[in-house]
């Protein structure tokens, strides 16, 4: 090793990341549904800049993992899809956020040392 | 919207994530090679808990995107593979880290508000 790693004995914080939660679009969905009691499909679409098909696919993955709940309804005359986070989803998101913070802090620490 | 988002007008920070850099194993590789002048294949293998095939595949993706440089050599009598980050790779990692920090801070802010 021609290197100076922070600590060779600890496993790297990326090992704490869960692929279901970590994936870019799904991380966006989970953090948005964490912010509100429930959010509408169109809001996620607009805020995350996804296509409808893509968003539906990611919602399905999250729903199958019990991380979100999807409810169909009608508001006025328009069909609506509402998404909310489950307690399992909230725990998974907060675990991901802890791992991300460890990664960010570690990179920042090293970057400062080099500057 | 039955919700209270932080700011509806801004796009979500997950839009700033690049799938090549954001993927769990590749984020681990890039942050480890950012820490040292160069690292050995076996060190990445051990630290990230990946299989050899899996690690090789991710290194290929990163090398094709010009984010890392891979060099084969011999140390003593043993063949070695050394990996180093390129200036493009370092910029991409630091961009990812900035986006991750925005996500982490936003979730933390909301979580505190709810507690």
GROMACS .gro file of C-alpha atoms in nm:
model
  230
    1UNK     CA    1   0.000   0.000   0.000
    2UNK     CA    2   0.142   0.334  -0.103
    3UNK     CA    3  -0.126   0.505   0.097
    4UNK     CA    4  -0.236   0.657   0.419
    5UNK     CA    5  -0.588   0.537   0.480
    6UNK     CA    6  -0.787   0.675   0.769
    7UNK     CA    7  -0.815   0.343   0.946
    8UNK     CA    8  -0.753   0.010   0.778
    9UNK     CA    9  -0.924  -0.193   1.048
   10UNK     CA   10  -1.272  -0.044   1.013
   11UNK     CA   11  -1.496  -0.157   0.729
   12UNK     CA   12  -1.581   0.119   0.485
   13UNK     CA   13  -1.906   0.313   0.548
   14UNK     CA   14  -2.035   0.222   0.199
   15UNK     CA   15  -2.087  -0.128   0.341
   16UNK     CA   16  -2.369   0.024   0.547
   17UNK     CA   17  -2.559   0.128   0.235
   18UNK     CA   18  -2.864  -0.067   0.120
   19UNK     CA   19  -2.902  -0.081  -0.260
   20UNK     CA   20  -3.281  -0.045  -0.237
   21UNK     CA   21  -3.257   0.280  -0.043
   22UNK     CA   22  -2.931   0.411  -0.189
   23UNK     CA   23  -3.033   0.414  -0.556
   24UNK     CA   24  -3.052   0.778  -0.671
   25UNK     CA   25  -3.424   0.805  -0.755
   26UNK     CA   26  -3.536   0.592  -0.459
   27UNK     CA   27  -3.328   0.798  -0.216
   28UNK     CA   28  -3.502   1.106  -0.357
   29UNK     CA   29  -3.849   0.949  -0.321
   30UNK     CA   30  -3.786   0.834   0.037
   31UNK     CA   31  -3.646   1.166   0.150
   32UNK     CA   32  -3.943   1.352  -0.002
   33UNK     CA   33  -4.204   1.123   0.153
   34UNK     CA   34  -4.019   1.154   0.484
   35UNK     CA   35  -4.084   1.529   0.468
   36UNK     CA   36  -4.464   1.510   0.454
   37UNK     CA   37  -4.753   1.301   0.584
   38UNK     CA   38  -4.813   1.194   0.224
   39UNK     CA   39  -4.720   1.323  -0.121
   40UNK     CA   40  -4.886   1.302  -0.459
   41UNK     CA   41  -4.738   1.112  -0.754
   42UNK     CA   42  -4.724   1.432  -0.966
   43UNK     CA   43  -4.526   1.613  -0.700
   44UNK     CA   44  -4.258   1.343  -0.696
   45UNK     CA   45  -4.255   1.343  -1.076
   46UNK     CA   46  -4.195   1.717  -1.093
   47UNK     CA   47  -3.951   1.744  -0.804
   48UNK     CA   48  -3.733   1.449  -0.902
   49UNK     CA   49  -3.740   1.502  -1.279
   50UNK     CA   50  -3.831   1.138  -1.352
   51UNK     CA   51  -4.057   0.992  -1.620
   52UNK     CA   52  -4.387   0.842  -1.507
   53UNK     CA   53  -4.279   0.488  -1.595
   54UNK     CA   54  -3.953   0.525  -1.413
   55UNK     CA   55  -4.117   0.668  -1.103
   56UNK     CA   56  -4.380   0.388  -1.100
   57UNK     CA   57  -4.107   0.127  -1.123
   58UNK     CA   58  -3.914   0.271  -0.827
   59UNK     CA   59  -4.235   0.306  -0.622
   60UNK     CA   60  -4.304  -0.062  -0.686
   61UNK     CA   61  -3.956  -0.160  -0.556
   62UNK     CA   62  -4.004   0.054  -0.244
   63UNK     CA   63  -4.357  -0.076  -0.185
   64UNK     CA   64  -4.246  -0.439  -0.221
   65UNK     CA   65  -3.978  -0.374   0.040
   66UNK     CA   66  -4.251  -0.227   0.270
   67UNK     CA   67  -4.072   0.108   0.277
   68UNK     CA   68  -4.368   0.309   0.141
   69UNK     CA   69  -4.746   0.277   0.115
   70UNK     CA   70  -4.922   0.366  -0.212
   71UNK     CA   71  -5.290   0.464  -0.210
   72UNK     CA   72  -5.510   0.539  -0.508
   73UNK     CA   73  -5.797   0.782  -0.472
   74UNK     CA   74  -5.987   1.063  -0.637
   75UNK     CA   75  -5.959   1.434  -0.565
   76UNK     CA   76  -6.233   1.637  -0.730
   77UNK     CA   77  -6.277   1.433  -1.046
   78UNK     CA   78  -5.911   1.351  -1.090
   79UNK     CA   79  -5.756   1.018  -0.999
   80UNK     CA   80  -5.472   1.060  -0.755
   81UNK     CA   81  -5.194   0.840  -0.622
   82UNK     CA   82  -5.073   0.921  -0.274
   83UNK     CA   83  -4.746   0.792  -0.134
   84UNK     CA   84  -4.648   0.781   0.233
   85UNK     CA   85  -4.347   0.643   0.417
   86UNK     CA   86  -4.386   0.346   0.654
   87UNK     CA   87  -4.208   0.316   0.992
   88UNK     CA   88  -3.977   0.058   0.825
   89UNK     CA   89  -3.908   0.308   0.547
   90UNK     CA   90  -3.829   0.585   0.790
   91UNK     CA   91  -3.584   0.366   0.980
   92UNK     CA   92  -3.420   0.257   0.652
   93UNK     CA   93  -3.386   0.618   0.535
   94UNK     CA   94  -3.233   0.733   0.863
   95UNK     CA   95  -2.987   0.440   0.854
   96UNK     CA   96  -2.887   0.542   0.499
   97UNK     CA   97  -2.846   0.905   0.610
   98UNK     CA   98  -2.615   0.797   0.893
   99UNK     CA   99  -2.399   0.596   0.650
  100UNK     CA  100  -2.393   0.888   0.402
  101UNK     CA  101  -2.285   1.125   0.676
  102UNK     CA  102  -1.997   0.891   0.766
  103UNK     CA  103  -1.886   0.883   0.399
  104UNK     CA  104  -1.914   1.260   0.355
  105UNK     CA  105  -1.726   1.330   0.680
  106UNK     CA  106  -1.448   1.085   0.588
  107UNK     CA  107  -1.396   1.236   0.242
  108UNK     CA  108  -1.410   1.589   0.382
  109UNK     CA  109  -1.153   1.504   0.650
  110UNK     CA  110  -0.913   1.366   0.390
  111UNK     CA  111  -0.971   1.652   0.149
  112UNK     CA  112  -0.888   1.909   0.414
  113UNK     CA  113  -0.572   1.720   0.507
  114UNK     CA  114  -0.455   1.735   0.144
  115UNK     CA  115  -0.527   2.103   0.094
  116UNK     CA  116  -5.028   1.833  -0.135
  117UNK     CA  117  -5.090   1.739   0.226
  118UNK     CA  118  -4.735   1.830   0.308
  119UNK     CA  119  -4.485   2.087   0.419
  120UNK     CA  120  -4.183   2.049   0.196
  121UNK     CA  121  -3.871   2.252   0.260
  122UNK     CA  122  -3.894   2.444  -0.066
  123UNK     CA  123  -4.108   2.334  -0.359
  124UNK     CA  124  -3.929   2.557  -0.609
  125UNK     CA  125  -3.581   2.404  -0.581
  126UNK     CA  126  -3.504   2.076  -0.756
  127UNK     CA  127  -3.421   1.793  -0.521
  128UNK     CA  128  -3.050   1.737  -0.441
  129UNK     CA  129  -3.071   1.376  -0.567
  130UNK     CA  130  -3.084   1.529  -0.915
  131UNK     CA  131  -2.720   1.625  -0.861
  132UNK     CA  132  -2.616   1.261  -0.822
  133UNK     CA  133  -2.438   1.081  -1.105
  134UNK     CA  134  -2.529   0.710  -1.130
  135UNK     CA  135  -2.169   0.615  -1.216
  136UNK     CA  136  -2.031   0.774  -0.900
  137UNK     CA  137  -2.332   0.720  -0.672
  138UNK     CA  138  -2.353   0.340  -0.701
  139UNK     CA  139  -2.263   0.191  -0.360
  140UNK     CA  140  -1.946  -0.004  -0.454
  141UNK     CA  141  -1.816   0.264  -0.692
  142UNK     CA  142  -1.867   0.537  -0.431
  143UNK     CA  143  -1.660   0.321  -0.195
  144UNK     CA  144  -1.384   0.268  -0.454
  145UNK     CA  145  -1.363   0.637  -0.542
  146UNK     CA  146  -1.353   0.752  -0.183
  147UNK     CA  147  -1.077   0.501  -0.101
  148UNK     CA  148  -0.863   0.594  -0.402
  149UNK     CA  149  -0.917   0.960  -0.314
  150UNK     CA  150  -0.749   0.886   0.021
  151UNK     CA  151  -0.418   0.761  -0.119
  152UNK     CA  152  -0.180   0.822  -0.408
  153UNK     CA  153  -0.272   0.473  -0.529
  154UNK     CA  154  -0.424   0.160  -0.377
  155UNK     CA  155  -0.387  -0.209  -0.450
  156UNK     CA  156  -0.671  -0.427  -0.582
  157UNK     CA  157  -0.654  -0.655  -0.276
  158UNK     CA  158  -0.691  -0.360  -0.039
  159UNK     CA  159  -1.015  -0.251  -0.211
  160UNK     CA  160  -1.137  -0.611  -0.209
  161UNK     CA  161  -1.083  -0.647   0.165
  162UNK     CA  162  -1.204  -0.302   0.267
  163UNK     CA  163  -1.520  -0.300   0.057
  164UNK     CA  164  -1.617  -0.665   0.107
  165UNK     CA  165  -1.669  -0.727  -0.266
  166UNK     CA  166  -1.593  -1.034  -0.478
  167UNK     CA  167  -1.306  -1.009  -0.726
  168UNK     CA  168  -1.538  -1.026  -1.027
  169UNK     CA  169  -1.764  -0.760  -0.887
  170UNK     CA  170  -1.474  -0.528  -0.804
  171UNK     CA  171  -1.321  -0.575  -1.153
  172UNK     CA  172  -1.652  -0.490  -1.314
  173UNK     CA  173  -1.690  -0.166  -1.116
  174UNK     CA  174  -1.327  -0.070  -1.185
  175UNK     CA  175  -1.396  -0.114  -1.556
  176UNK     CA  176  -1.697   0.122  -1.538
  177UNK     CA  177  -1.491   0.383  -1.351
  178UNK     CA  178  -1.195   0.348  -1.587
  179UNK     CA  179  -1.415   0.381  -1.896
  180UNK     CA  180  -1.554   0.703  -1.748
  181UNK     CA  181  -1.192   0.825  -1.697
  182UNK     CA  182  -1.250   0.852  -1.322
  183UNK     CA  183  -0.966   0.615  -1.226
  184UNK     CA  184  -0.643   0.481  -1.376
  185UNK     CA  185  -0.563   0.109  -1.347
  186UNK     CA  186  -0.199  -0.009  -1.374
  187UNK     CA  187  -0.074  -0.366  -1.373
  188UNK     CA  188   0.268  -0.441  -1.236
  189UNK     CA  189   0.474  -0.681  -1.030
  190UNK     CA  190   0.584  -0.639  -0.670
  191UNK     CA  191   0.843  -0.897  -0.565
  192UNK     CA  192   0.722  -1.192  -0.771
  193UNK     CA  193   0.354  -1.117  -0.734
  194UNK     CA  194   0.138  -0.952  -0.997
  195UNK     CA  195  -0.028  -0.641  -0.866
  196UNK     CA  196  -0.301  -0.410  -0.985
  197UNK     CA  197  -0.276  -0.049  -0.870
  198UNK     CA  198  -0.565   0.193  -0.887
  199UNK     CA  199  -0.541   0.571  -0.868
  200UNK     CA  200  -0.795   0.850  -0.903
  201UNK     CA  201  -0.776   1.093  -1.196
  202UNK     CA  202  -0.839   1.468  -1.167
  203UNK     CA  203  -1.177   1.406  -1.338
  204UNK     CA  204  -1.251   1.137  -1.080
  205UNK     CA  205  -1.162   1.363  -0.791
  206UNK     CA  206  -1.390   1.639  -0.921
  207UNK     CA  207  -1.673   1.387  -0.972
  208UNK     CA  208  -1.633   1.250  -0.619
  209UNK     CA  209  -1.631   1.595  -0.461
  210UNK     CA  210  -1.943   1.689  -0.662
  211UNK     CA  211  -2.114   1.373  -0.532
  212UNK     CA  212  -2.007   1.454  -0.177
  213UNK     CA  213  -2.157   1.803  -0.205
  214UNK     CA  214  -2.489   1.655  -0.327
  215UNK     CA  215  -2.485   1.394  -0.048
  216UNK     CA  216  -2.425   1.664   0.210
  217UNK     CA  217  -2.725   1.859   0.080
  218UNK     CA  218  -2.943   1.544   0.106
  219UNK     CA  219  -2.819   1.456   0.455
  220UNK     CA  220  -2.865   1.814   0.581
  221UNK     CA  221  -3.215   1.836   0.435
  222UNK     CA  222  -3.328   1.508   0.595
  223UNK     CA  223  -3.166   1.601   0.927
  224UNK     CA  224  -3.335   1.942   0.927
  225UNK     CA  225  -3.676   1.781   0.872
  226UNK     CA  226  -3.614   1.505   1.126
  227UNK     CA  227  -3.524   1.756   1.397
  228UNK     CA  228  -3.834   1.960   1.317
  229UNK     CA  229  -4.053   1.650   1.370
  230UNK     CA  230  -3.891   1.544   1.695
   0.00000   0.00000   0.00000
